[in-house]
Coordinates of C-alpha atoms and ligand atoms in Angstrom, one line a residue:
M14 CA -4.5 22.5 12.6
N15 CA -4.2 21.6 9.0
K16 CA -7.3 21.2 6.9
Q17 CA -7.9 17.9 5.2
Q18 CA -5.9 17.7 2.0
Q19 CA -7.3 17.1 -1.5
P20 CA -6.3 13.8 -3.1
A21 CA -3.3 14.2 -5.5
T22 CA -4.1 15.4 -8.9
K23 CA -3.5 13.1 -11.9
L24 CA 0.0 13.5 -13.2
G25 CA 0.8 13.4 -16.9
S26 CA 2.4 10.3 -18.4
W27 CA 5.8 11.9 -18.8
Q28 CA 5.7 13.3 -15.3
V29 CA 4.9 9.9 -13.9
Y30 CA 7.6 8.3 -16.0
K31 CA 10.2 10.8 -14.9
R32 CA 9.3 10.2 -11.3
L33 CA 9.6 6.5 -11.8
L34 CA 13.1 7.0 -13.4
V35 CA 14.3 8.5 -10.2
Y36 CA 13.9 5.1 -8.6
V37 CA 15.8 3.5 -11.5
K38 CA 18.7 5.8 -11.4
P39 CA 20.7 4.2 -8.5
Y40 CA 20.9 1.1 -10.6
W41 CA 22.5 2.7 -13.7
F42 CA 25.4 0.2 -13.6
F43 CA 23.0 -2.7 -14.1
F44 CA 21.5 -0.7 -16.9
V45 CA 24.8 -0.4 -18.7
V46 CA 25.4 -4.1 -18.3
S47 CA 22.0 -5.0 -19.7
F48 CA 22.5 -2.5 -22.5
L49 CA 25.7 -4.2 -23.5
A50 CA 24.2 -7.6 -23.1
F51 CA 21.2 -6.8 -25.3
A52 CA 23.6 -5.1 -27.8
L53 CA 25.3 -8.5 -28.1
Y54 CA 21.9 -10.1 -28.7
G55 CA 21.0 -7.5 -31.3
A56 CA 24.3 -8.0 -33.1
S57 CA 23.8 -11.8 -33.1
E58 CA 20.5 -11.2 -35.1
A59 CA 22.3 -9.1 -37.7
L60 CA 25.2 -11.6 -37.8
S61 CA 22.8 -14.5 -38.5
A62 CA 21.6 -12.7 -41.6
K63 CA 25.1 -12.0 -42.6
W64 CA 25.9 -15.7 -42.0
L65 CA 23.1 -16.7 -44.3
Q66 CA 24.6 -14.5 -47.0
H67 CA 27.9 -16.3 -46.7
V68 CA 26.3 -19.7 -46.8
V69 CA 24.3 -19.0 -50.0
D70 CA 27.3 -17.4 -51.7
A71 CA 29.5 -20.3 -50.7
I72 CA 27.0 -22.8 -52.2
E73 CA 26.7 -20.8 -55.3
Q74 CA 30.4 -20.5 -55.8
G75 CA 30.9 -24.2 -54.9
A76 CA 33.3 -23.1 -52.1
L77 CA 32.3 -26.1 -49.9
E78 CA 35.5 -26.0 -47.9
Q79 CA 34.1 -23.0 -46.1
R80 CA 31.8 -25.3 -44.2
T81 CA 34.1 -25.6 -41.2
W82 CA 34.1 -22.0 -40.3
L83 CA 30.4 -21.5 -41.2
A84 CA 29.4 -24.3 -38.9
L85 CA 31.6 -22.9 -36.1
A86 CA 30.2 -19.4 -36.8
V87 CA 26.6 -20.5 -36.2
L88 CA 27.6 -21.9 -32.8
G89 CA 29.4 -18.7 -32.0
I90 CA 26.3 -16.6 -33.0
F91 CA 24.0 -18.6 -30.8
L92 CA 26.5 -18.5 -27.9
L93 CA 26.5 -14.7 -28.2
R94 CA 22.8 -14.6 -28.2
G95 CA 22.6 -16.9 -25.2
V96 CA 25.0 -14.9 -23.1
G97 CA 23.2 -11.7 -24.1
T98 CA 19.8 -13.0 -23.2
F99 CA 20.9 -14.3 -19.8
V100 CA 23.0 -11.4 -18.7
G101 CA 20.5 -8.8 -20.1
N102 CA 17.5 -10.4 -18.5
Y103 CA 19.2 -10.8 -15.2
A104 CA 20.5 -7.2 -15.0
I105 CA 17.2 -5.7 -16.0
S106 CA 15.2 -7.8 -13.7
H107 CA 17.5 -6.9 -10.9
V108 CA 16.6 -3.2 -11.5
G109 CA 12.9 -4.0 -11.8
R110 CA 12.7 -5.9 -8.6
Q111 CA 14.7 -3.4 -6.7
V112 CA 12.4 -0.6 -7.9
V113 CA 9.3 -2.6 -6.8
H114 CA 10.9 -3.3 -3.5
R115 CA 11.7 0.4 -2.9
L116 CA 8.3 1.6 -4.1
R117 CA 6.5 -1.0 -1.9
T118 CA 8.5 -0.2 1.2
E119 CA 8.1 3.5 0.6
L120 CA 4.4 3.1 0.1
F121 CA 4.2 1.2 3.4
D122 CA 6.2 3.8 5.2
R123 CA 3.9 6.5 3.9
M124 CA 0.9 4.5 5.1
L125 CA 2.5 4.5 8.6
T126 CA 2.3 8.3 8.7
L127 CA -1.1 8.9 7.1
P128 CA -3.7 10.5 9.3
S129 CA -6.6 8.3 10.6
S130 CA -9.0 10.2 8.3
Y131 CA -7.2 8.6 5.4
Y132 CA -7.9 5.1 6.8
H133 CA -11.5 6.1 7.5
Q134 CA -12.1 6.9 3.9
R135 CA -10.6 3.8 2.4
S136 CA -11.1 0.1 2.6
S137 CA -8.3 -2.1 3.8
G138 CA -8.7 -4.2 0.6
E139 CA -7.9 -1.2 -1.6
L140 CA -4.8 -0.4 0.4
L141 CA -3.7 -4.0 0.5
S142 CA -4.1 -4.4 -3.3
K143 CA -2.0 -1.3 -3.9
L144 CA 0.8 -2.8 -1.8
T145 CA 0.7 -6.2 -3.5
Y146 CA -0.8 -6.0 -7.0
N147 CA -0.4 -2.4 -8.2
V148 CA 3.2 -2.1 -7.1
D149 CA 4.1 -5.2 -8.9
Q150 CA 2.5 -3.9 -12.1
V151 CA 5.1 -1.1 -12.1
T152 CA 7.7 -3.6 -13.4
G153 CA 5.8 -3.3 -16.7
A154 CA 7.0 0.3 -17.1
V155 CA 10.5 -0.2 -15.8
T156 CA 11.7 -3.8 -16.5
N157 CA 9.6 -5.0 -19.4
A158 CA 9.5 -1.8 -21.2
I159 CA 13.2 -1.1 -20.9
K160 CA 14.0 -4.7 -21.7
T161 CA 12.0 -4.4 -24.9
V162 CA 13.5 -1.1 -25.8
L163 CA 17.0 -2.4 -25.3
R164 CA 16.7 -5.9 -26.7
E165 CA 14.3 -5.3 -29.6
G166 CA 15.4 -1.8 -30.1
L167 CA 19.1 -2.8 -30.5
T168 CA 18.1 -5.7 -32.7
V169 CA 16.2 -3.4 -35.0
V170 CA 19.1 -1.0 -35.0
G171 CA 21.5 -3.9 -35.9
L172 CA 19.2 -5.3 -38.6
F173 CA 18.4 -1.9 -40.1
G174 CA 22.1 -1.0 -40.1
Y175 CA 22.8 -4.2 -42.1
L176 CA 19.8 -3.5 -44.4
F177 CA 21.0 0.1 -45.0
Y178 CA 24.5 -1.2 -45.7
L179 CA 23.2 -3.7 -48.2
N180 CA 20.7 -1.4 -50.0
W181 CA 19.6 1.8 -48.4
K182 CA 17.1 2.8 -51.0
L183 CA 15.1 -0.4 -50.6
T184 CA 15.2 0.0 -46.8
L185 CA 13.4 3.4 -47.0
I186 CA 10.2 1.6 -47.9
F187 CA 9.9 0.6 -44.3
V188 CA 9.8 4.3 -43.4
V189 CA 6.6 4.8 -45.4
A190 CA 4.8 2.4 -43.0
A191 CA 5.9 4.2 -39.9
P192 CA 3.1 6.9 -39.5
F193 CA 0.4 4.3 -40.0
I194 CA 2.0 2.1 -37.3
A195 CA 2.1 5.2 -35.0
V196 CA -1.6 5.8 -35.3
V197 CA -2.5 2.2 -34.3
V198 CA -0.1 2.3 -31.4
T199 CA -1.5 5.5 -30.0
I200 CA -5.1 4.3 -30.1
A201 CA -4.1 1.1 -28.4
S202 CA -2.1 2.7 -25.6
K203 CA -4.8 5.2 -24.7
R204 CA -7.2 2.4 -24.2
M205 CA -4.7 0.4 -22.3
R206 CA -4.2 3.0 -19.7
M207 CA -7.9 3.2 -19.0
L208 CA -8.3 -0.5 -18.9
S209 CA -5.4 -0.9 -16.5
R210 CA -6.9 1.5 -14.0
R211 CA -10.1 -0.4 -14.0
L212 CA -8.2 -3.7 -13.7
Q213 CA -6.5 -2.3 -10.6
K214 CA -9.8 -1.3 -9.1
S215 CA -11.2 -4.7 -9.7
V216 CA -8.3 -6.3 -7.9
G217 CA -9.0 -4.0 -4.9
D218 CA -12.6 -5.2 -5.0
I219 CA -11.5 -8.8 -4.9
T220 CA -9.2 -8.3 -2.0
N221 CA -11.9 -6.4 -0.2
A222 CA -14.6 -9.0 -0.6
A223 CA -12.2 -11.8 0.3
S224 CA -10.7 -10.1 3.4
E225 CA -14.1 -9.1 4.8
T226 CA -15.5 -12.6 4.3
I227 CA -12.4 -14.2 5.9
K228 CA -12.4 -11.8 8.9
G229 CA -16.2 -12.1 9.5
Y230 CA -16.7 -15.7 8.6
Q231 CA -18.8 -16.4 11.6
I232 CA -21.2 -13.5 10.9
V233 CA -21.3 -14.5 7.3
R234 CA -22.5 -18.0 8.1
I235 CA -24.9 -17.3 10.9
F236 CA -26.7 -14.5 9.1
G237 CA -26.9 -16.4 5.9
G238 CA -24.5 -14.1 4.1
T239 CA -22.8 -17.0 2.3
E240 CA -24.9 -16.5 -0.9
F241 CA -24.4 -12.7 -0.8
E242 CA -20.6 -12.9 -0.3
R243 CA -20.4 -15.6 -2.9
N244 CA -22.2 -13.4 -5.4
R245 CA -20.1 -10.4 -4.5
F246 CA -16.9 -12.2 -4.9
H247 CA -17.9 -13.9 -8.1
A248 CA -19.0 -10.6 -9.5
A249 CA -15.7 -8.9 -8.5
S250 CA -13.7 -11.8 -10.0
D251 CA -15.8 -11.7 -13.1
R252 CA -15.3 -8.0 -13.5
N253 CA -11.6 -8.6 -13.2
R254 CA -11.7 -11.3 -15.8
R255 CA -13.6 -9.0 -18.2
Q256 CA -11.2 -6.1 -17.8
F257 CA -8.4 -8.5 -18.3
M258 CA -9.9 -9.8 -21.5
K259 CA -10.5 -6.3 -22.8
M260 CA -6.8 -5.7 -22.3
V261 CA -6.0 -8.9 -24.1
V262 CA -8.3 -7.9 -27.0
T263 CA -6.6 -4.5 -27.2
Q264 CA -3.2 -6.0 -27.2
S265 CA -4.1 -8.8 -29.6
L266 CA -5.7 -6.4 -32.1
N267 CA -2.7 -4.1 -31.8
T268 CA -0.3 -6.8 -32.8
P269 CA -1.9 -8.1 -36.0
A270 CA -2.8 -4.6 -37.1
V271 CA 0.9 -3.6 -36.9
Q272 CA 1.9 -6.9 -38.4
L273 CA -0.3 -6.3 -41.4
L274 CA 1.2 -2.8 -42.0
I275 CA 4.7 -4.3 -41.8
A276 CA 3.7 -7.1 -44.2
M277 CA 2.5 -4.5 -46.6
A278 CA 5.9 -2.8 -46.4
L279 CA 7.6 -6.2 -46.9
A280 CA 5.4 -7.0 -49.9
G281 CA 6.3 -3.6 -51.5
L282 CA 9.9 -4.3 -50.7
L283 CA 9.9 -7.7 -52.4
Y284 CA 8.1 -6.4 -55.4
I285 CA 10.6 -3.7 -56.0
A286 CA 13.6 -5.7 -55.0
M287 CA 12.8 -8.4 -57.6
H288 CA 12.7 -5.7 -60.4
P289 CA 15.6 -6.7 -62.8
A290 CA 17.2 -3.3 -62.5
V291 CA 17.5 -3.6 -58.7
M292 CA 18.4 -7.3 -58.5
G293 CA 21.3 -6.9 -60.9
G294 CA 23.5 -5.1 -58.4
M295 CA 23.2 -7.8 -55.7
S296 CA 24.7 -11.3 -55.3
T297 CA 22.2 -14.1 -54.6
G298 CA 23.6 -14.3 -51.1
E299 CA 23.1 -10.6 -50.5
F300 CA 19.6 -10.8 -51.9
V301 CA 18.6 -13.7 -49.7
A302 CA 20.2 -12.1 -46.7
F303 CA 18.4 -8.8 -47.4
L304 CA 15.0 -10.5 -47.5
T305 CA 15.9 -12.5 -44.4
A306 CA 17.0 -9.5 -42.4
A307 CA 13.8 -7.6 -43.6
G308 CA 11.8 -10.6 -42.3
L309 CA 13.7 -10.8 -39.1
V310 CA 13.1 -7.1 -38.3
T311 CA 9.3 -7.6 -38.2
K312 CA 9.4 -9.4 -34.9
P313 CA 11.3 -6.8 -32.9
L314 CA 9.4 -4.1 -34.6
R315 CA 6.1 -5.6 -33.5
A316 CA 7.4 -6.0 -30.0
L317 CA 8.4 -2.3 -30.0
T318 CA 5.0 -1.2 -31.0
N319 CA 3.6 -3.2 -28.1
L320 CA 5.8 -1.2 -25.9
S321 CA 3.5 1.6 -25.2
T322 CA 0.7 -0.7 -24.0
I323 CA 3.2 -2.2 -21.6
I324 CA 4.2 1.2 -20.4
Q325 CA 0.6 2.3 -20.0
K326 CA 0.0 -0.6 -17.6
G327 CA 3.0 0.3 -15.6
L328 CA 2.1 4.0 -15.6
A329 CA -1.4 3.4 -14.4
A330 CA 0.1 1.4 -11.5
S331 CA 2.7 4.0 -10.7
E332 CA 0.1 6.6 -10.7
S333 CA -1.9 4.9 -8.1
V334 CA 1.2 4.3 -6.0
F335 CA 2.3 7.9 -6.3
E336 CA -1.2 9.1 -5.4
V337 CA -0.7 7.6 -1.9
M338 CA 2.8 8.9 -1.6
D339 CA 1.5 12.4 -2.3
E340 CA -1.0 12.2 0.5
V341 CA -0.1 14.6 3.3
A342 CA 1.2 12.9 6.4
E343 CA -0.2 13.7 9.8
P344 CA 0.6 17.3 10.6
D345 CA 3.7 17.3 12.8
S346 CA 5.0 20.8 13.0
G347 CA 5.3 21.2 16.7
H348 CA 8.7 21.5 18.4
H349 CA 7.8 21.2 22.0
R350 CA 9.5 18.3 23.7
V351 CA 9.4 17.1 27.3
E352 CA 10.8 14.0 29.0
R353 CA 7.7 13.4 30.9
V354 CA 4.6 15.7 31.2
R355 CA 2.9 16.2 34.6
G356 CA -0.4 15.5 32.9
E357 CA -2.6 18.5 33.5
L358 CA -5.2 18.7 30.8
E359 CA -7.4 21.6 29.8
F360 CA -10.1 21.6 27.2
D361 CA -11.1 25.1 26.2
K362 CA -14.2 25.5 24.0
V363 CA -13.3 22.5 21.9
T364 CA -15.5 21.8 19.0
F365 CA -14.8 19.0 16.6
R366 CA -16.4 17.6 13.5
Y367 CA -15.2 14.6 11.5
R368 CA -15.8 16.3 8.2
E369 CA -16.4 19.9 7.2
D370 CA -19.8 19.1 5.9
R371 CA -21.0 17.2 8.9
D372 CA -22.5 18.3 12.2
A373 CA -20.1 18.8 15.1
V374 CA -19.6 15.7 17.3
L375 CA -18.2 17.8 20.2
H376 CA -19.6 21.2 21.0
E377 CA -17.6 23.9 22.8
L378 CA -16.3 21.5 25.5
D379 CA -14.7 23.0 28.6
L380 CA -13.0 20.6 30.9
H381 CA -10.1 20.8 33.3
I382 CA -8.3 17.7 34.6
P383 CA -5.7 18.4 37.2
E384 CA -2.5 16.4 37.0
G385 CA -2.8 12.9 38.4
K386 CA -6.6 12.9 38.6
T387 CA -9.0 10.4 37.2
V388 CA -11.9 11.7 35.1
A389 CA -14.6 9.3 34.0
L390 CA -16.6 10.0 30.9
V391 CA -20.1 8.5 30.8
G392 CA -23.0 8.9 28.5
R393 CA -25.0 7.1 25.8
S394 CA -23.1 5.5 23.0
G395 CA -22.5 8.0 20.2
S396 CA -22.3 10.8 22.7
G397 CA -18.7 11.5 21.7
K398 CA -16.7 9.9 24.4
S399 CA -14.3 8.0 22.2
T400 CA -14.0 11.0 19.9
L401 CA -13.0 13.2 22.8
A402 CA -10.4 10.6 23.9
S403 CA -9.0 10.3 20.3
L404 CA -8.1 14.0 20.3
L405 CA -5.5 13.6 22.9
P406 CA -3.0 11.5 20.9
R407 CA -4.1 13.7 17.9
F408 CA -5.6 10.7 16.1
N409 CA -8.1 13.2 14.8
A410 CA -7.1 16.7 14.0
G411 CA -8.9 19.9 13.0
W412 CA -10.7 20.8 16.2
S413 CA -11.4 24.4 17.0
G414 CA -10.7 25.8 20.5
R415 CA -7.7 24.7 22.5
I416 CA -6.5 21.5 24.2
L417 CA -3.6 22.1 26.5
L418 CA -1.3 19.5 28.1
D419 CA 0.7 21.0 30.9
G420 CA -0.4 24.4 29.5
V421 CA 1.0 23.7 26.1
P422 CA -1.3 23.3 23.1
L423 CA -1.3 19.7 21.9
E424 CA -0.3 20.7 18.4
D425 CA 2.9 22.4 19.7
Y426 CA 4.2 19.0 20.9
Q427 CA 6.2 16.9 18.6
L428 CA 3.8 14.2 17.6
H429 CA 6.1 11.4 18.6
N430 CA 6.8 13.0 21.9
L431 CA 3.1 13.6 22.6
R432 CA 2.3 10.0 22.0
E433 CA 5.1 8.8 24.3
Q434 CA 3.2 10.5 27.1
I435 CA 0.0 8.5 26.5
A436 CA -1.0 4.9 27.2
L437 CA -4.2 3.7 25.6
V438 CA -6.5 0.7 26.0
N439 CA -9.5 0.6 23.8
Q440 CA -12.3 -1.7 23.0
Q441 CA -10.9 -3.3 19.9
V442 CA -7.8 -5.1 21.3
V443 CA -5.2 -5.6 18.6
L444 CA -2.9 -8.5 19.2
F445 CA 0.1 -8.9 16.9
N446 CA 1.7 -12.1 15.7
G447 CA 4.0 -13.2 18.5
T448 CA 4.0 -14.4 22.1
I449 CA 2.0 -12.9 24.9
A450 CA 5.2 -11.3 26.3
E451 CA 6.0 -9.7 23.0
N452 CA 2.5 -8.4 22.8
I453 CA 2.8 -6.8 26.2
A454 CA 6.3 -5.3 25.5
Y455 CA 5.2 -4.1 22.1
G456 CA 6.9 -1.5 19.9
A457 CA 9.2 0.9 21.7
M458 CA 9.0 -1.4 24.8
A459 CA 10.4 -4.4 23.0
G460 CA 13.3 -6.0 24.7
C461 CA 12.5 -4.4 28.1
D462 CA 13.2 -6.1 31.4
V463 CA 11.6 -9.5 31.7
E464 CA 10.8 -8.8 35.4
K465 CA 8.9 -5.7 34.4
V466 CA 6.9 -7.5 31.8
H467 CA 6.1 -10.1 34.4
A468 CA 5.0 -7.5 36.9
A469 CA 2.7 -5.8 34.3
A470 CA 1.3 -9.2 33.4
E471 CA 0.7 -9.9 37.1
A472 CA -1.0 -6.5 37.7
A473 CA -3.3 -7.0 34.7
H474 CA -4.2 -10.5 35.8
V475 CA -2.7 -12.0 32.7
M476 CA -0.7 -14.5 34.7
E477 CA -4.0 -16.0 35.9
F478 CA -4.5 -17.6 32.5
A479 CA -0.9 -17.5 31.2
D480 CA 0.2 -19.8 34.0
R481 CA -2.2 -22.4 32.8
L482 CA -0.7 -22.3 29.3
P483 CA 2.2 -24.7 28.7
L484 CA 4.5 -21.9 27.6
G485 CA 3.2 -19.2 29.9
L486 CA 4.0 -15.7 28.6
Q487 CA 5.9 -17.3 25.8
T488 CA 2.7 -18.7 24.2
E489 CA 2.1 -17.6 20.6
V490 CA -1.1 -15.8 20.3
G491 CA -1.3 -15.9 16.6
E492 CA -2.6 -13.6 14.0
S493 CA -5.7 -12.4 15.6
G494 CA -5.2 -14.1 18.9
V495 CA -7.9 -16.7 18.2
L496 CA -6.6 -18.7 21.0
L497 CA -7.7 -16.2 23.6
S498 CA -11.1 -15.0 24.9
G499 CA -12.1 -11.3 24.6
G500 CA -11.5 -10.8 28.3
Q501 CA -8.0 -12.4 28.1
R502 CA -7.1 -10.2 25.2
Q503 CA -8.2 -7.2 27.0
R504 CA -6.0 -8.1 30.0
I505 CA -3.0 -8.3 27.7
A506 CA -3.9 -4.8 26.4
I507 CA -4.1 -3.5 29.9
A508 CA -0.7 -5.1 30.8
R509 CA 0.7 -3.3 27.7
A510 CA -0.6 0.0 29.0
I511 CA 0.7 -0.7 32.5
L512 CA 4.1 -1.5 31.2
K513 CA 4.3 1.7 29.2
D514 CA 4.0 3.7 32.5
A515 CA 2.9 6.9 30.7
P516 CA 1.8 10.0 32.6
V517 CA -1.5 10.0 30.7
L518 CA -3.7 7.0 30.6
I519 CA -6.8 6.5 28.4
L520 CA -9.1 3.6 29.1
D521 CA -11.8 3.5 26.5
E522 CA -14.2 0.7 27.5
A523 CA -11.0 -1.2 28.5
T524 CA -12.8 -3.7 30.7
S525 CA -16.0 -4.1 28.7
A526 CA -15.1 -7.7 27.7
L527 CA -14.5 -8.8 31.2
D528 CA -17.0 -10.4 33.5
T529 CA -18.0 -8.5 36.6
E530 CA -15.8 -10.7 38.7
S531 CA -12.6 -10.2 36.7
E532 CA -13.4 -6.6 36.2
R533 CA -13.5 -6.1 40.0
H534 CA -10.1 -7.8 40.2
I535 CA -8.6 -5.7 37.5
Q536 CA -10.3 -2.6 38.8
E537 CA -8.1 -2.8 41.9
A538 CA -5.1 -3.2 39.8
L539 CA -6.1 -0.3 37.6
E540 CA -6.7 1.9 40.6
Q541 CA -3.1 1.3 41.6
V542 CA -2.0 2.2 38.1
M543 CA -4.2 5.3 37.9
K544 CA -2.4 6.7 41.0
G545 CA -0.1 9.5 40.1
R546 CA -1.2 9.7 36.4
T547 CA -3.9 11.6 34.7
T548 CA -6.5 9.1 33.6
L549 CA -9.5 9.3 31.3
V550 CA -11.8 6.4 31.9
I551 CA -14.7 5.6 29.6
A552 CA -17.0 2.9 30.9
H553 CA -20.5 1.7 30.5
R554 CA -20.6 0.0 33.8
L555 CA -21.0 2.8 36.2
S556 CA -19.7 0.6 39.1
T557 CA -16.2 1.0 37.5
V558 CA -16.3 4.8 37.6
E559 CA -17.7 5.5 41.0
K560 CA -14.3 6.1 42.5
A561 CA -13.2 8.6 39.8
D562 CA -12.2 12.1 41.1
M563 CA -14.7 13.5 38.7
I564 CA -17.5 12.2 36.5
V565 CA -18.4 14.0 33.3
V566 CA -21.7 13.2 31.6
L567 CA -21.7 13.7 27.9
D568 CA -24.8 13.9 25.8
Q569 CA -24.7 14.6 22.1
G570 CA -21.3 16.1 22.3
R571 CA -22.1 18.4 25.2
I572 CA -21.2 18.2 28.9
V573 CA -24.4 18.0 30.7
E574 CA -23.2 17.2 34.2
Q575 CA -20.0 17.1 36.1
G576 CA -19.1 16.2 39.6
T577 CA -18.2 13.3 41.9
H578 CA -20.3 10.2 42.2
Q579 CA -21.8 11.4 45.4
T580 CA -22.7 14.9 44.4
L581 CA -24.1 13.8 41.1
L582 CA -26.3 11.2 42.8
E583 CA -27.6 13.9 45.1
Q584 CA -28.3 16.2 42.2
G585 CA -30.6 13.6 40.9
G586 CA -29.9 14.5 37.2
A587 CA -28.8 12.5 34.2
Y588 CA -26.1 10.5 36.0
A589 CA -28.5 9.6 38.8
A590 CA -31.0 8.4 36.2
L591 CA -28.4 6.3 34.4
Y592 CA -27.2 4.9 37.7
R593 CA -30.7 3.9 38.8
L594 CA -31.3 2.3 35.5
Q595 CA -28.2 0.1 35.7
F596 CA -28.9 -1.1 39.2
A597 CA -32.5 -1.8 38.4
D598 CA -31.1 -4.1 35.7
L599 CA -28.9 -6.1 38.0
Ligands
LIG4 N1 -14.5 8.2 11.9 C1 -15.6 8.8 12.0 N2 -16.1 9.5 11.0 C2 -17.3 10.1 11.1 N3 -18.1 10.1 12.2 C3 -17.7 9.4 13.3 C4 -16.4 8.7 13.2 N4 -16.3 8.1 14.4 C5 -17.4 8.4 15.2 N5 -18.2 9.2 14.5 C6 -19.5 9.8 15.0 O1 -19.2 10.6 16.1 C7 -20.2 10.4 17.1 C8 -19.6 10.1 18.4 O2 -19.0 8.8 18.3 P1 -18.1 8.2 19.5 O3 -17.1 9.3 19.9 O4 -17.5 7.0 19.0 O5 -19.2 7.9 20.6 P2 -19.0 7.1 21.9 O6 -17.6 6.7 22.1 O7 -19.5 8.0 23.0 O8 -19.9 6.0 21.8 C9 -21.2 9.4 16.6 O9 -22.3 10.1 16.1 C10 -20.4 8.7 15.4 O10 -21.3 8.4 14.4
LIG5 MG1 -16.8 4.7 22.2

């Protein structure tokens, strides 16, 4: 099986940007629209300088009859600008939100295929903040940056065009300032990228602290964790604030620094322009219009120099999103497919460790389970029972030795096909938002026969409490099923497994939350269900495993005993000792 992959390497800015542009491509039409709209906007800026030239000239020449068209012209110019702003903003935001939506859904889809080791290494808060906050930041690089390039860029082009047309030599003074501006911008954008990464991390910390406190609110309160959690959250939020302020400082220093450079260019310009030799060639209107246009150009120029800081924010976000997308999905290279396996299982010298650098959790396990038989795994907690069970659906990969299902190595099965063959009930029952019936007929079983759902609910003794609820099986069980007791939730999980009717059944402490009485009831139901399918039962209460065809005792990842209840008791070994212990307790 595949080795654990390394996290994705950091991509260069341009590579990240190119990759991002792939998402933008399908919306080229909206781009063209926004380009045209922002071109209108840019033209209106140049036109307003031109308009001023006409006004001043008209006043100077006493041509006051021109006031009608000059008044109409100003309305026209602002109408152009208004239309350009609206259409341009709309079109570019459309692109931006589409890209965010696609990135976000793709990220989620990727998360659905990542191996469990990925989830073991990361906090849910970190993953949640990637899906919510980081993805949203990408708009900086696509929408805001492109909007600035188009709107301010086209305005600058329009104004410069007009300036060149009026007096190209004077206009060249601006060019002198360019390299100085470039230096300031480069320094600012480097810092911005670094700060953005830290900001993202701090958002992850906030989500983490919050979600843990929300989920574990009872533990927090009873163990006096309120103060600790408060401090943790306040610290995370304060870190976030500080990172944000550092970004603001960077951005706010960038702007006036650039502004000062532009002002110096403007001062030089004015000084030279008012030289008699230069002024002579221009009308007053032209001169005023020239200075106005030169003044107008500073705002979009400044916005353009802010561009790279905006882009850096977006790139830092895209980077973190692409990092997840580049994670290797669960290995699924097998081609073997069957409608329904018989269920014969064979473990052949299986050794497993969670990480390369850790001790093995399972040592050279040999175990044969004939089809349709029930094997009970018992042993102290931490002995490796759940780990052994988790190998069957390939939740954990990378074992050595062989695990065969119907004589075929597990990794040769198509992952989806393999998992179709297995029903699982474990200790942590997960209930989804929806009704009890929807929770039983979950996933691929959604929309299955109502009768069947009912029968499964009956068999798992769900009806016992569902009948007492006003809406029966149609009762909403809410986000975390707070309405139900642990035992009731477990019964729903068992009903789900019964309904799946898979040839291999794994019950990992499936009845641990039930009282002895209910367990005995369900035990009968489960015995019915176990008939004709290969079952792996893990249970602490030995009374529930007595009837298993074979009992396997695990200790520190090794099989220390194996046999039926009767033979193991007679042997007087580990199992017999465990058994005596439990019944002495009662
Ligand atoms: N995701 C994991 N990463 C690293 N070690 C783990 C992980 N899950 C379990 N372990 C370790 O593997 C051993 C066996 O655990 P487990 O199979 O859950 O035991 P059992 O189900 O018998 O109580 C324990 O020492 C545990 O610490
Ligand atoms: Mg366990």
